[in-house]
Short mmCIF file of C-alpha atoms in Angstrom, two decimals:
data_model
loop_
_atom_site.label_atom_id
_atom_site.label_comp_id
_atom_site.label_asym_id
_atom_site.label_seq_id
_atom_site.Cartn_x
_atom_site.Cartn_y
_atom_site.Cartn_z
CA UNK G 195 82.57 -13.93 121.23
CA UNK G 196 84.76 -17.05 121.22
CA UNK G 197 83.01 -19.61 119.00
CA UNK G 198 83.97 -23.18 118.13
CA UNK G 199 82.22 -25.61 115.79
CA UNK G 200 82.15 -29.38 116.15
CA UNK G 201 81.24 -31.11 112.89
CA UNK G 202 82.22 -30.92 109.23
CA UNK G 203 78.93 -31.58 107.43
CA UNK G 204 76.62 -29.22 105.54
CA UNK G 205 75.18 -27.55 108.65
CA UNK G 206 78.60 -26.98 110.20
CA UNK G 207 79.96 -25.61 106.93
CA UNK G 208 77.02 -23.27 106.34
CA UNK G 209 77.02 -22.08 109.95
CA UNK G 210 80.73 -21.35 109.77
CA UNK G 211 80.40 -19.40 106.52
CA UNK G 212 77.46 -17.36 107.79
CA UNK G 213 79.17 -16.56 111.09
CA UNK G 214 82.23 -15.32 109.22
CA UNK G 215 80.05 -13.20 106.96
CA UNK G 216 78.27 -11.48 109.85
CA UNK G 217 81.50 -10.75 111.74
CA UNK G 218 81.52 -13.65 114.21
CA UNK G 219 84.35 -15.76 112.80
CA UNK G 220 84.76 -19.08 114.65
CA UNK G 221 88.10 -19.56 116.38
CA UNK G 222 88.22 -23.24 115.56
CA UNK G 223 86.52 -26.25 114.02
CA UNK G 224 86.76 -29.90 115.06
CA UNK G 225 85.90 -33.14 113.29
CA UNK G 226 86.95 -36.73 112.77
CA UNK G 227 88.08 -36.41 109.15
CA UNK G 228 91.44 -34.65 109.29
CA UNK G 229 91.45 -33.71 105.60
CA UNK G 230 87.98 -32.12 105.73
CA UNK G 231 88.71 -30.34 109.02
CA UNK G 232 91.87 -28.82 107.58
CA UNK G 233 90.03 -27.75 104.44
CA UNK G 234 87.20 -26.13 106.41
CA UNK G 235 89.57 -24.37 108.78
CA UNK G 236 91.32 -22.78 105.79
CA UNK G 237 87.97 -21.79 104.30
CA UNK G 238 86.81 -20.18 107.55
CA UNK G 239 90.20 -18.80 108.52
CA UNK G 240 90.30 -20.56 111.87
CA UNK G 241 92.20 -23.23 113.80
CA UNK G 242 91.63 -26.93 113.10
CA UNK G 243 91.25 -29.50 115.89
CA UNK G 244 91.36 -33.20 115.15
CA UNK G 245 90.16 -34.23 118.60
CA UNK G 246 87.26 -32.76 120.57
CA UNK G 247 89.28 -32.97 123.76
CA UNK G 248 91.86 -30.61 122.24
CA UNK G 249 89.36 -27.77 121.99
CA UNK G 250 90.16 -24.86 124.34
CA UNK G 251 88.01 -24.78 127.47
CA UNK G 252 87.51 -21.01 127.58
CA UNK G 253 85.19 -20.56 124.60
CA UNK G 254 81.81 -18.83 124.83
CA UNK G 255 79.87 -21.10 122.47
CA UNK G 256 80.51 -24.58 121.11
CA UNK G 257 78.20 -25.46 118.24
CA UNK G 258 77.55 -29.21 118.03
CA UNK G 259 76.62 -29.60 114.35
CA UNK G 260 76.65 -33.39 114.06
CA UNK G 261 74.13 -36.17 113.36
CA UNK G 262 71.29 -36.33 115.88
CA UNK G 263 72.36 -39.64 117.41
CA UNK G 264 75.88 -38.28 118.05
CA UNK G 265 74.85 -35.13 119.95
CA UNK G 266 74.78 -36.81 123.36
CA UNK G 267 78.11 -38.56 122.78
CA UNK G 268 79.82 -35.35 121.63
CA UNK G 269 78.37 -33.44 124.59
CA UNK G 270 79.90 -35.92 127.04
CA UNK G 271 83.27 -35.42 125.35
CA UNK G 272 83.04 -31.68 126.01
CA UNK G 273 82.84 -31.84 129.80
CA UNK G 274 86.11 -29.91 130.01
CA UNK G 275 84.75 -26.77 128.33
CA UNK G 276 83.22 -23.88 130.26
CA UNK G 277 81.23 -22.30 127.43
CA UNK G 278 77.70 -23.10 126.30
CA UNK G 279 77.07 -26.27 124.29
CA UNK G 280 74.63 -25.61 121.44
CA UNK G 281 73.20 -28.25 119.11
CA UNK G 282 71.57 -27.48 115.75
CA UNK G 283 68.97 -30.26 115.52
CA UNK G 284 65.25 -29.76 115.08
CA UNK G 285 64.24 -33.20 116.36
CA UNK G 286 66.58 -33.58 119.35
CA UNK G 287 65.56 -32.38 122.85
CA UNK G 288 67.71 -29.82 124.64
CA UNK G 289 68.15 -32.29 127.51
CA UNK G 290 70.26 -34.53 125.24
CA UNK G 291 73.20 -32.22 125.91
CA UNK G 292 73.02 -33.25 129.57
CA UNK G 293 73.51 -29.86 131.22
CA UNK G 294 71.23 -27.93 133.56
CA UNK G 295 72.87 -24.65 132.52
CA UNK G 296 75.05 -23.58 129.61
CA UNK G 297 73.15 -25.51 126.94
CA UNK G 298 71.00 -24.47 124.01
CA UNK G 299 69.58 -25.10 120.57
CA UNK G 300 70.15 -23.09 117.38
CA UNK G 301 67.92 -24.63 114.71
CA UNK G 302 67.63 -23.19 111.17
CA UNK G 303 64.33 -24.23 109.57
CA UNK G 304 65.65 -25.03 106.12
CA UNK G 305 67.10 -27.77 103.99
CA UNK G 306 70.87 -27.27 103.89
CA UNK G 307 72.29 -27.90 100.44
CA UNK G 308 75.38 -27.07 98.41
CA UNK G 309 73.79 -24.14 96.51
CA UNK G 310 72.30 -22.56 99.64
CA UNK G 311 71.59 -18.80 99.39
CA UNK G 312 74.36 -16.51 100.62
CA UNK G 313 72.23 -15.24 103.49
CA UNK G 314 70.10 -16.61 106.33
CA UNK G 315 68.06 -13.40 106.63
CA UNK G 316 64.82 -15.07 105.49
CA UNK G 317 65.46 -18.38 107.26
CA UNK G 318 63.62 -18.87 110.58
CA UNK G 319 66.05 -19.55 113.44
CA UNK G 320 64.57 -21.37 116.43
CA UNK G 321 66.31 -20.86 119.76
CA UNK G 322 66.11 -22.61 123.12
CA UNK G 323 68.38 -22.34 126.14
CA UNK G 324 68.67 -23.59 129.70
CA UNK G 325 69.33 -20.10 131.09
CA UNK G 326 69.19 -16.39 130.30
CA UNK G 327 72.94 -15.99 129.83
CA UNK G 328 73.03 -18.67 127.14
CA UNK G 329 69.93 -17.29 125.45
CA UNK G 330 71.53 -13.84 125.35
CA UNK G 331 74.55 -15.26 123.50
CA UNK G 332 72.32 -17.09 121.04
CA UNK G 333 70.23 -13.97 120.53
CA UNK G 334 73.27 -11.92 119.56
CA UNK G 335 74.28 -14.43 116.90
CA UNK G 336 70.74 -15.11 115.69
CA UNK G 337 69.89 -11.44 115.14
CA UNK G 338 73.14 -10.99 113.22
CA UNK G 339 72.19 -13.86 110.93
CA UNK G 340 68.41 -13.73 110.46
CA UNK G 341 65.38 -11.44 110.55
CA UNK G 342 63.16 -14.28 111.77
CA UNK G 343 63.87 -15.40 115.34
CA UNK G 344 61.58 -17.76 117.26
CA UNK G 345 61.84 -19.04 120.82
CA UNK G 346 60.59 -22.63 120.90
CA UNK G 347 60.89 -25.28 123.59
CA UNK G 348 61.87 -28.85 122.71
CA UNK G 349 58.27 -30.03 122.34
CA UNK G 350 57.35 -27.16 120.04
CA UNK G 351 60.50 -27.63 118.01
CA UNK G 352 59.83 -31.37 117.63
CA UNK G 353 56.36 -30.60 116.29
CA UNK G 354 57.86 -28.04 113.90
CA UNK G 355 60.38 -30.60 112.67
CA UNK G 356 57.58 -33.12 112.12
CA UNK G 357 55.64 -30.54 110.11
CA UNK G 358 58.81 -29.75 108.18
CA UNK G 359 59.13 -33.40 107.15
CA UNK G 360 55.68 -33.22 105.57
CA UNK G 361 56.40 -29.82 104.03
CA UNK G 362 59.83 -30.60 102.64
CA UNK G 363 60.68 -34.29 102.51
CA UNK G 364 57.28 -35.72 101.62
CA UNK G 365 56.46 -32.93 99.16
CA UNK G 366 59.79 -33.45 97.42
CA UNK G 367 59.14 -37.20 97.23
CA UNK G 368 55.74 -36.57 95.62
CA UNK G 369 57.37 -34.19 93.14
CA UNK G 370 59.83 -36.97 92.31
CA UNK G 371 56.95 -39.34 91.54
CA UNK G 372 55.30 -36.66 89.39
CA UNK G 373 58.52 -36.03 87.47
CA UNK G 374 58.96 -39.76 86.85
CA UNK G 375 55.43 -39.96 85.45
CA UNK G 376 56.28 -37.18 83.00
CA UNK G 377 59.67 -38.67 82.15
CA UNK G 378 58.05 -41.98 81.20
CA UNK G 379 56.23 -40.11 78.44
CA UNK G 380 59.27 -37.95 77.60
CA UNK G 381 57.62 -34.80 78.94
CA UNK G 382 59.70 -32.04 80.60
CA UNK G 383 59.47 -31.50 84.37
CA UNK G 384 59.23 -27.73 83.81
CA UNK G 385 55.57 -28.28 82.86
CA UNK G 386 54.90 -28.61 86.60
CA UNK G 387 57.05 -25.76 87.87
CA UNK G 388 54.45 -22.97 87.78
CA UNK G 389 51.83 -25.27 89.30
CA UNK G 390 54.16 -26.38 92.11
CA UNK G 391 55.24 -22.85 93.04
CA UNK G 392 51.70 -21.42 92.90
CA UNK G 393 50.34 -24.34 94.95
CA UNK G 394 52.71 -23.57 97.82
CA UNK G 395 52.08 -19.84 97.58
CA UNK G 396 48.30 -20.32 97.66
CA UNK G 397 48.51 -22.65 100.66
CA UNK G 398 50.32 -20.01 102.73
CA UNK G 399 48.28 -17.07 101.46
CA UNK G 400 44.80 -18.63 101.62
CA UNK G 401 45.16 -21.79 103.73
CA UNK G 402 45.91 -25.33 102.54
CA UNK G 403 42.40 -26.76 102.93
CA UNK G 404 40.78 -23.71 101.32
CA UNK G 405 43.20 -23.90 98.37
CA UNK G 406 42.73 -27.62 97.72
CA UNK G 407 41.56 -28.49 94.21
CA UNK G 408 41.45 -31.64 92.09
CA UNK G 409 39.26 -34.67 91.38
CA UNK G 410 38.93 -35.69 95.04
CA UNK G 411 37.52 -32.30 96.04
CA UNK G 412 35.10 -32.42 93.09
CA UNK G 413 34.28 -36.06 93.86
CA UNK G 414 35.16 -36.82 90.24
CA UNK G 415 35.17 -40.61 90.62
CA UNK G 416 35.58 -41.28 86.90
CA UNK G 417 38.84 -39.34 86.74
CA UNK G 418 40.05 -40.95 89.98
CA UNK G 419 39.39 -44.48 88.71
CA UNK G 420 40.97 -43.67 85.34
CA UNK G 421 44.12 -42.34 87.02
CA UNK G 422 44.32 -45.30 89.39
CA UNK G 423 44.15 -47.59 86.36
CA UNK G 424 47.01 -45.66 84.75
CA UNK G 425 49.11 -46.29 87.88
CA UNK G 426 48.50 -50.06 88.07
CA UNK G 427 52.03 -50.83 86.89
CA UNK G 428 53.57 -48.60 89.59
CA UNK G 429 52.50 -50.06 92.93
CA UNK G 430 54.19 -47.34 94.99
CA UNK G 431 52.56 -44.45 93.12
CA UNK G 432 49.22 -46.32 93.06
CA UNK G 433 49.15 -46.79 96.83
CA UNK G 434 50.18 -43.19 97.54
CA UNK G 435 47.58 -41.83 95.11
CA UNK G 436 44.83 -43.96 96.66
CA UNK G 437 45.82 -43.13 100.25
CA UNK G 438 45.98 -39.37 99.73
CA UNK G 439 42.83 -39.35 97.59
CA UNK G 440 40.88 -41.12 100.34
CA UNK G 441 42.21 -38.65 102.90
CA UNK G 442 41.08 -35.74 100.72
CA UNK G 443 37.66 -37.34 100.24
CA UNK G 444 37.33 -37.69 104.02
CA UNK G 445 38.39 -34.09 104.68
CA UNK G 446 35.92 -32.81 102.09
CA UNK G 447 33.19 -35.18 103.30
CA UNK G 448 32.99 -37.36 100.20
CA UNK G 449 32.66 -41.20 100.03
CA UNK G 450 35.87 -43.25 99.95
CA UNK G 451 36.93 -45.02 96.78
#
């Protein structure tokens, strides 16, 4: 399969590496930063293209791994290509590509970081396509990369991405607040590691609501007021604590504070 990648960020880099590993080496990569494009092309063992319009027109798949607000612009610049245009965004509709056929989505449900695992086998891959031929191409690549394949339309994928923001981004932010609270008293963050890992595991094994514990669930108003008092000097943490506590009290049918 003739594959090209547009983009030089973390998603493009990871996708390129994983495709090479599973035997689907891209033929070329394109991006605006000439130095990075050249470096990535050497890493992947493929051709570098410094202009989208220079990409060959006879490819099978063109992965558009760029920022969400650039997907539509890049798609318009690829009118000369005959292959399928595939974006990798969770929050962007398939229609953004602007094609009735030969368009799709290849969305890995994971945070992409520098120390990413060497395999996508456990990472859910969400696919969408305008037509069966494009979906077949995506299916071949997806099954080579992951053991978890899901077919989601744009609405379902948008809801998944929203849920992922709560699961990943907001949870990480709360962990940051927790670590700062410990750091202020010169306590190590590792004190929370077992609790954090077991909390997530319990939520998926037993259900989040069923696994909820803490002063709000017990309606322990003394502890709640004492902890709010301790947060008075940190307005951000105070407001978040109060907001989430009141939500928990409502869910568990207890009076608001």
